[in-house]
Coordinates of C-alpha atoms and ligand atoms in Angstrom, one line a residue:
X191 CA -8.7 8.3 -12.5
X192 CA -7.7 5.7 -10.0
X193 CA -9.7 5.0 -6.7
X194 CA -7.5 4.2 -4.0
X195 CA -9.3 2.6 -0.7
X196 CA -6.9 0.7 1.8
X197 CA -8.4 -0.9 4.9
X198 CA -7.9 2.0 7.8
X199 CA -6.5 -0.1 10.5
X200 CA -4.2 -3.6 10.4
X201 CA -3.8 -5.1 13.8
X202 CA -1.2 -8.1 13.1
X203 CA 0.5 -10.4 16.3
X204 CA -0.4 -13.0 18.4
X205 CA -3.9 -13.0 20.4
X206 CA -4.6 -10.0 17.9
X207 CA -8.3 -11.3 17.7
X208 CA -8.9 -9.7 21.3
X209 CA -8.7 -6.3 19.9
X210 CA -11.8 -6.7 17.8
X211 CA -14.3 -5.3 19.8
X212 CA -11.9 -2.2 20.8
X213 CA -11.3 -1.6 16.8
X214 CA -14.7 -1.9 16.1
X215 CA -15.3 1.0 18.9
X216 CA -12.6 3.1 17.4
X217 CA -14.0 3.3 14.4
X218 CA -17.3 4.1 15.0
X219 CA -18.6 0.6 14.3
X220 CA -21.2 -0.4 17.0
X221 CA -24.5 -1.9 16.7
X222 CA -25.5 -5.2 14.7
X223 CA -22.7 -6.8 13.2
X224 CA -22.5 -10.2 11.5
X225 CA -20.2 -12.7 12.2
X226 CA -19.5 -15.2 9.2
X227 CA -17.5 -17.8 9.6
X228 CA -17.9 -21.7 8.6
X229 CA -17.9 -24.7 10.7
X230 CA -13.9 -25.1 11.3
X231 CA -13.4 -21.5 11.5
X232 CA -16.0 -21.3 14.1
X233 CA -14.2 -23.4 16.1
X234 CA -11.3 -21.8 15.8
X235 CA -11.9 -17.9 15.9
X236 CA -15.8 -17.3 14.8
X237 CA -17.3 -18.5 18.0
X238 CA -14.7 -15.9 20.3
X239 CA -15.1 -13.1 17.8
X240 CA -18.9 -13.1 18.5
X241 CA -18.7 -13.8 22.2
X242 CA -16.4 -10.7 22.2
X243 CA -18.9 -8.5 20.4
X244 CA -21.9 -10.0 22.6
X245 CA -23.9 -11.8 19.3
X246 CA -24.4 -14.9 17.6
X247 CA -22.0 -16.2 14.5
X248 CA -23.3 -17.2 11.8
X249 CA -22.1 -20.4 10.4
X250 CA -22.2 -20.7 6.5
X251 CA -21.5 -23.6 3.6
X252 CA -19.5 -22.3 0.4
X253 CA -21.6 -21.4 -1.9
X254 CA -22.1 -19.1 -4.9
X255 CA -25.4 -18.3 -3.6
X256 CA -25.5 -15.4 -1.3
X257 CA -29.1 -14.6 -1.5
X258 CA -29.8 -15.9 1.9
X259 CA -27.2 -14.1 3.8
X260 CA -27.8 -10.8 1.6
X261 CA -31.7 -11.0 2.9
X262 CA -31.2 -11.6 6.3
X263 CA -28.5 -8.5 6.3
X264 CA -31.4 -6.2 5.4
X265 CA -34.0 -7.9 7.9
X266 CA -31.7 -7.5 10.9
X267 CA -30.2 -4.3 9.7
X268 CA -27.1 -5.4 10.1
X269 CA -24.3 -2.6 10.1
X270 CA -21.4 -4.3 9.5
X271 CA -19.6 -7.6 8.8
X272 CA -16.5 -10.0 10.2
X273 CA -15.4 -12.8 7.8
X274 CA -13.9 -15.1 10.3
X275 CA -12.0 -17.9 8.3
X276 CA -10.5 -19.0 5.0
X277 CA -10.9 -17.5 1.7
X278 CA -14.1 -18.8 1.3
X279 CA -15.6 -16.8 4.4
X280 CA -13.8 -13.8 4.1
X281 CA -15.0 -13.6 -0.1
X282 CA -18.4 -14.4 1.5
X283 CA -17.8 -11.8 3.7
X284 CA -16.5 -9.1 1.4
X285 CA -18.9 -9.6 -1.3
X286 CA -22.2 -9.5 1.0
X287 CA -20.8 -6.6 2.7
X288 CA -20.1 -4.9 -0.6
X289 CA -23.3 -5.5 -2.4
X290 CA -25.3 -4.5 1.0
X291 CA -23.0 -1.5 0.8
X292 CA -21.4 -1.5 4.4
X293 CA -18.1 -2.2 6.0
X294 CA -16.2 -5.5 6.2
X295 CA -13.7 -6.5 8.6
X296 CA -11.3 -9.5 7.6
X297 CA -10.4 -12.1 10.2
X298 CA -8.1 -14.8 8.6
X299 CA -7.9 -17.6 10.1
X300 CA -4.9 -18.9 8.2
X301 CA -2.6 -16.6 5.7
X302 CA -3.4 -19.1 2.1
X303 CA -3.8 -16.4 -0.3
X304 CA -3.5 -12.4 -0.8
X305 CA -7.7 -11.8 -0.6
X306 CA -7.2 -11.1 3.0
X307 CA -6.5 -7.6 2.2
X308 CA -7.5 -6.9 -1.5
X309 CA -10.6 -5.9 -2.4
X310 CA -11.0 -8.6 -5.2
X311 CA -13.4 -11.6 -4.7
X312 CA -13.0 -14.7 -6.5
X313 CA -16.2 -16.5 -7.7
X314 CA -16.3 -20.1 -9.2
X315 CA -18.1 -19.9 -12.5
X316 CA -17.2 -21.4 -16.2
X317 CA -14.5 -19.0 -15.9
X318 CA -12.9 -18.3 -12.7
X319 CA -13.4 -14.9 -12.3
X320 CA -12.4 -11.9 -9.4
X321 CA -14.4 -9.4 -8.8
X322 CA -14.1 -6.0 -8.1
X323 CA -16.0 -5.6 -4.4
X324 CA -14.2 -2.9 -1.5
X325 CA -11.0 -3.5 0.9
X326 CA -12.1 -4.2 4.0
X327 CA -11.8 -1.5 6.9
X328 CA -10.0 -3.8 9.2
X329 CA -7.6 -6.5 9.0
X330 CA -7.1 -8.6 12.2
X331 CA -4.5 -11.2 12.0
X332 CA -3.8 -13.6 15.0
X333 CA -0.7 -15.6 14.2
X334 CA -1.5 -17.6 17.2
X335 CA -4.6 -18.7 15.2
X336 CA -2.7 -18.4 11.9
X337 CA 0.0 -20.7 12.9
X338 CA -1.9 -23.7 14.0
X339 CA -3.7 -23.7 10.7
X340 CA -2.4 -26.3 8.3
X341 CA 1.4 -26.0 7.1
X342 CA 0.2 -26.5 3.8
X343 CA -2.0 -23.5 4.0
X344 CA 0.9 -21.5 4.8
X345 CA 3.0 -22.6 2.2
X346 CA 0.5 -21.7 -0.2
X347 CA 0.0 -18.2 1.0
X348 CA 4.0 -17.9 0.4
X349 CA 3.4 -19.5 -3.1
X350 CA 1.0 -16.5 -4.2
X351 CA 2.8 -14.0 -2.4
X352 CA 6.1 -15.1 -4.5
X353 CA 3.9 -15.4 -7.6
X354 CA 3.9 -11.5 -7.2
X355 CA 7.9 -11.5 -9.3
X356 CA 6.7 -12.8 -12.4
X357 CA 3.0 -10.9 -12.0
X358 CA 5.0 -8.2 -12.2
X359 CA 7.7 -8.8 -14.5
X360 CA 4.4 -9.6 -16.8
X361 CA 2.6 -6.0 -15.7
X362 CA 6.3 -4.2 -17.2
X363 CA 5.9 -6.2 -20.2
X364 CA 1.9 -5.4 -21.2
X365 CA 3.6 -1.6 -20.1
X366 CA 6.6 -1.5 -22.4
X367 CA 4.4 -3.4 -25.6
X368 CA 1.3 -2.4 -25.0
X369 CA 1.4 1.0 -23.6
X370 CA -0.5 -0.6 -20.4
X371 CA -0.5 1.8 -17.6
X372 CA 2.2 0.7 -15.0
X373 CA 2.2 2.1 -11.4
X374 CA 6.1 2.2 -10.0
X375 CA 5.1 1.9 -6.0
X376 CA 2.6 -1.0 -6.5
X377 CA 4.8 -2.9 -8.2
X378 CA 7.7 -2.3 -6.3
X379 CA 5.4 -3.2 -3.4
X380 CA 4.0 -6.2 -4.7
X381 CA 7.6 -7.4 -6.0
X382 CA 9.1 -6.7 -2.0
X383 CA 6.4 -9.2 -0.7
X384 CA 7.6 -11.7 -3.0
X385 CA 11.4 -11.2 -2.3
X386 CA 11.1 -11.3 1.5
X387 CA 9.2 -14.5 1.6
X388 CA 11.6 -15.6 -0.4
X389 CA 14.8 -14.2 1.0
X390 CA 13.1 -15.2 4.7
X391 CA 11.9 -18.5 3.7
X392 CA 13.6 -20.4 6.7
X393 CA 12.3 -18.3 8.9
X394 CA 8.1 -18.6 7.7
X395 CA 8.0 -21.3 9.2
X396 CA 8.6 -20.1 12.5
X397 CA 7.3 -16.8 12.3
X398 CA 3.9 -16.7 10.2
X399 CA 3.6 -12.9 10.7
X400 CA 6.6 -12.4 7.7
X401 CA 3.8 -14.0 5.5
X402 CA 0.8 -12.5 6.8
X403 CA 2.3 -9.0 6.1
X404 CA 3.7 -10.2 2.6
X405 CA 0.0 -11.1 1.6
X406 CA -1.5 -8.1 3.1
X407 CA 0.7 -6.0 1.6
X408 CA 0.0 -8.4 -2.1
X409 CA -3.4 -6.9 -1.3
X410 CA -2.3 -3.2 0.0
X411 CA -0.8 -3.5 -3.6
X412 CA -4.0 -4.3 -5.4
X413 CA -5.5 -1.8 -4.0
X414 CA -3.3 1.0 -4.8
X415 CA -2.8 -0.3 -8.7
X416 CA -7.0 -0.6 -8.7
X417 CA -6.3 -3.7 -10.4
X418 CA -5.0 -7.3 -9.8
X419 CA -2.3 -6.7 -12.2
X420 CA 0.4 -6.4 -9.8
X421 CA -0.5 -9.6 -8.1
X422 CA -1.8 -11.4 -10.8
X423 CA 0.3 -12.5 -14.0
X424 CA 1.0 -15.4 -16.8
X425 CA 1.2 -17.6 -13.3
X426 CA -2.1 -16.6 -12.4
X427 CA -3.7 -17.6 -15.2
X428 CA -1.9 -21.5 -15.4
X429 CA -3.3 -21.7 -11.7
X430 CA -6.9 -20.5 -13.4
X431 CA -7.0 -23.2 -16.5
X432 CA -5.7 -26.0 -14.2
X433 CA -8.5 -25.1 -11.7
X434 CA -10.8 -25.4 -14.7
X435 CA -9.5 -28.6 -16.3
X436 CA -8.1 -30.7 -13.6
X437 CA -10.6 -32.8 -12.1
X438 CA -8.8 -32.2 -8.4
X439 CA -7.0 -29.0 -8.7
X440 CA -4.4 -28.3 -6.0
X441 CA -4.3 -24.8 -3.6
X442 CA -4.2 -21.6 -5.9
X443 CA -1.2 -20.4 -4.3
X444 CA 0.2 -24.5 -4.3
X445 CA -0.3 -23.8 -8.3
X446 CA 0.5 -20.3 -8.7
X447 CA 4.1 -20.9 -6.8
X448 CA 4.8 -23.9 -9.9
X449 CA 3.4 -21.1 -12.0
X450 CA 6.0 -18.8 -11.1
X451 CA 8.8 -21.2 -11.6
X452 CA 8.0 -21.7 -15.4
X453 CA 6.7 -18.3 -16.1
X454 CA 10.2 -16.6 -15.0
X455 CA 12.0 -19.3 -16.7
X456 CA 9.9 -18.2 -19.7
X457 CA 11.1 -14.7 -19.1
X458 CA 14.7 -15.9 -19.2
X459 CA 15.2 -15.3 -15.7
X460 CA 17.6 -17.7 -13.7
X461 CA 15.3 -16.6 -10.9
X462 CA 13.5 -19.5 -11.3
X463 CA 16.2 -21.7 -9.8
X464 CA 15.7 -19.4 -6.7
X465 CA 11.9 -19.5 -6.6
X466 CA 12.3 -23.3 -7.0
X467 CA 14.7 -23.3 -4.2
X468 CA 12.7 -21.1 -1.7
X469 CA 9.1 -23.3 -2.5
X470 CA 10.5 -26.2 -1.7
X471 CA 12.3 -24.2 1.7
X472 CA 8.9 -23.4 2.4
X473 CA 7.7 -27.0 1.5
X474 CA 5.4 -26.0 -0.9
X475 CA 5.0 -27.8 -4.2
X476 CA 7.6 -27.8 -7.2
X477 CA 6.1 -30.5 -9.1
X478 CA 3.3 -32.1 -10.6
X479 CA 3.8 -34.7 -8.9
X480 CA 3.7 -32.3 -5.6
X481 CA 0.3 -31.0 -7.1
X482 CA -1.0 -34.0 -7.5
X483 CA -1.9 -33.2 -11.1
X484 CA -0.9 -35.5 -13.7
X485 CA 1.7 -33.9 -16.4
X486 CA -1.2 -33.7 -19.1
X487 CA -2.9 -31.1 -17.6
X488 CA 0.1 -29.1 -16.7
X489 CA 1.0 -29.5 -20.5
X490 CA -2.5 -28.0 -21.4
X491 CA -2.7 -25.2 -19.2
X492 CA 0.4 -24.1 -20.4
X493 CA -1.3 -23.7 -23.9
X494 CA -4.7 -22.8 -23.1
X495 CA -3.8 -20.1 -19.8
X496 CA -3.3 -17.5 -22.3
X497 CA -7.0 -17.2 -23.3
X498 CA -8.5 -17.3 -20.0
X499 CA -8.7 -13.2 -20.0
X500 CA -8.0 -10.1 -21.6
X501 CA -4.5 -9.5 -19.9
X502 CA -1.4 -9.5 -21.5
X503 CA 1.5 -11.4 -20.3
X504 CA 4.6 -13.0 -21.5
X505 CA 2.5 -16.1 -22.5
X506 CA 1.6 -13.4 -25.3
X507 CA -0.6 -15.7 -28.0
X508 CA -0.1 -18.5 -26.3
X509 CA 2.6 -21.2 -26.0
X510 CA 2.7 -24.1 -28.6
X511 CA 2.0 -27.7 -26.9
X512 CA 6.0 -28.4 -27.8
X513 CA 7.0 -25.1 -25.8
X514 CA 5.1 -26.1 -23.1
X515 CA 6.4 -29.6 -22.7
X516 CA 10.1 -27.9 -22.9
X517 CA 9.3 -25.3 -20.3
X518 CA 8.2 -27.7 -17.9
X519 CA 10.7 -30.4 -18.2
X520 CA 13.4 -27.8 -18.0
X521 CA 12.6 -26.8 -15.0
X522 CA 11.9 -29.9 -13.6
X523 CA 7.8 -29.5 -13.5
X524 CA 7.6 -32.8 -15.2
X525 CA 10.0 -35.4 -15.6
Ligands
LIG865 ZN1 -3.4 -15.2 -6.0

């Protein structure tokens, strides 16, 4: 049995952010919320969310550590919480609110990454892990804040969101060899996110709401599926081991966009040429060079991505250190 929650109200455009007290009326939500956001995104958006809603913000350091914020949530009976930021803040936001068991509104402050909608949390540990906390209740995205955030930000948002073709050319394969069950509207969901961005990839640039609403609808996906699978595939997990071996890994959607470019080559797609085409459109990386990661570690990812968790993909036992090398000097990873 599948549990399907999807955040109850989206508000998506320019100066979006001055709905938030109204939405919070709407829906019932009144008295004590929290405000998270961190130092920049303070600046940015936290300090007018708060003003709006009459409290203080609170300003927080990433941490794995949420003891502090969970305890003063229960002293100040707080009834609900705003994630004001990147995906730091907003995970901060969504976990605390989920383990204190009340709502959580998401307030990006740039569109990097599909957590702005999912209900997944990522935590740094040995392993990289996501966790399994609630969708928020509210999305609010400003694309007047969203646009002024770094380009690069951007282009990494349309890196994951395109990352969604091979995640689910790799959910179709676990369901075809391994009797994995498959759900038709998520993935063709997930898989219209990534073809938009990449059909519209001129135009991201000068309209940020195409990629906010690919990545909310990455996590509207999620959601639906109960499970990452439709957003998360073999280019998932390279982005995962480089973030664990490199000793400066680049943006998770920087990585998972030169993910997708191998892993559908690997599939014996000619997409790739396309995905490679509309990355570099969108002036994301291509490259390891691009990544700033040197070739050996985009060599051993490759081989070791495979056992970084229980999900099958078309990496099935994992790729040989030869395969690897071929996959990513044809298509031009590595020179
Ligand atoms: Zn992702």
């Amino acid at each position: 049995m599948k549990n399907i929650e999807l955040p109850r109200r989206v508000v998506v455009g320019d100066d979006a952010v001055k709905q938030v007290a109204e939405v919070c009326k709407d829906l019932g939500l009144k008295k004590n919320p929290l405000v998270i956001s961190d130092t920049q995104t303070h600046k940015v958006a936290g300090k007018k969310v708060a003003g709006l809603l009459g409290v203080e913000s609170m300003i927080i350091e990433p941490s794995n550590d949420f003891s502090g914020i969970l305890d003063y949530i229960k002293k100040k009976k707080i009834n609900f919480i705003l994630g004001v930021g990147g995906g730091k803040v907003i995970d901060t936001a969504k976990y605390t609110s989920f383990l204190s068991e009340i709502p959580f509104l998401s307030i990006p402050t740039s569109a990097a990454h599909d957590g702005i909608a999912s209900p997944l949390v990522s935590l740094k540990g040995e392993k990289p892990i996501s966790v399994k906390a609630r969708s928020p209740v509210v999305v609010v995205a400003d694309t007047r804040i969203i646009k002024k955030a770094p380009h690069r930000l951007l282009a990494s948002g349309c890196g994951d969101a395109i990352s969604n073709y091979t995640a689910v050319l790799d959910w179709e394969l676990a369901h075809k060899e391994k009797g994995e069950y498959y759900g038709d509207y998520a993935a063709a969901l997930s898989m219209m996110s990534a073809q938009i961005v990449m059909c519209c990839a001129e135009k991201v640039n000068s309209d940020v709401s195409i990629a906010v609403e690919a990545l909310i609808s990455s996590g509207v996906a999620i959601c639906i599926a109960d499970s990452s699978r439709p957003c998360s595939g073999s280019e998932h997990l390279f982005s995962h081991a480089l973030d664990i071996i490199c000793p400066n890994p680049a943006l998770h959607g920087e990585q998972c966009g030169v993910g997708t470019i191998m892993m559908a080559y690997l599939h014996g797609d000619d997409k790739w040429l396309k995905i490679r085409e509309s990355l570099k459109t969108l002036g994301a990386p291509t490259t390891a060079e691009e990544l700033g990661i040197e070739d050996k570690y985009i060599i051993k990812a490759l081989t070791i991505a495979h056992t970084l968790r229980d999900r099958y993909t078309i990496l099935g036992d994992g790729l040989s250190r030869k395969d690897a090398v071929e996959i990513a000097k044809s298509t031009g990873v590595i020179s």
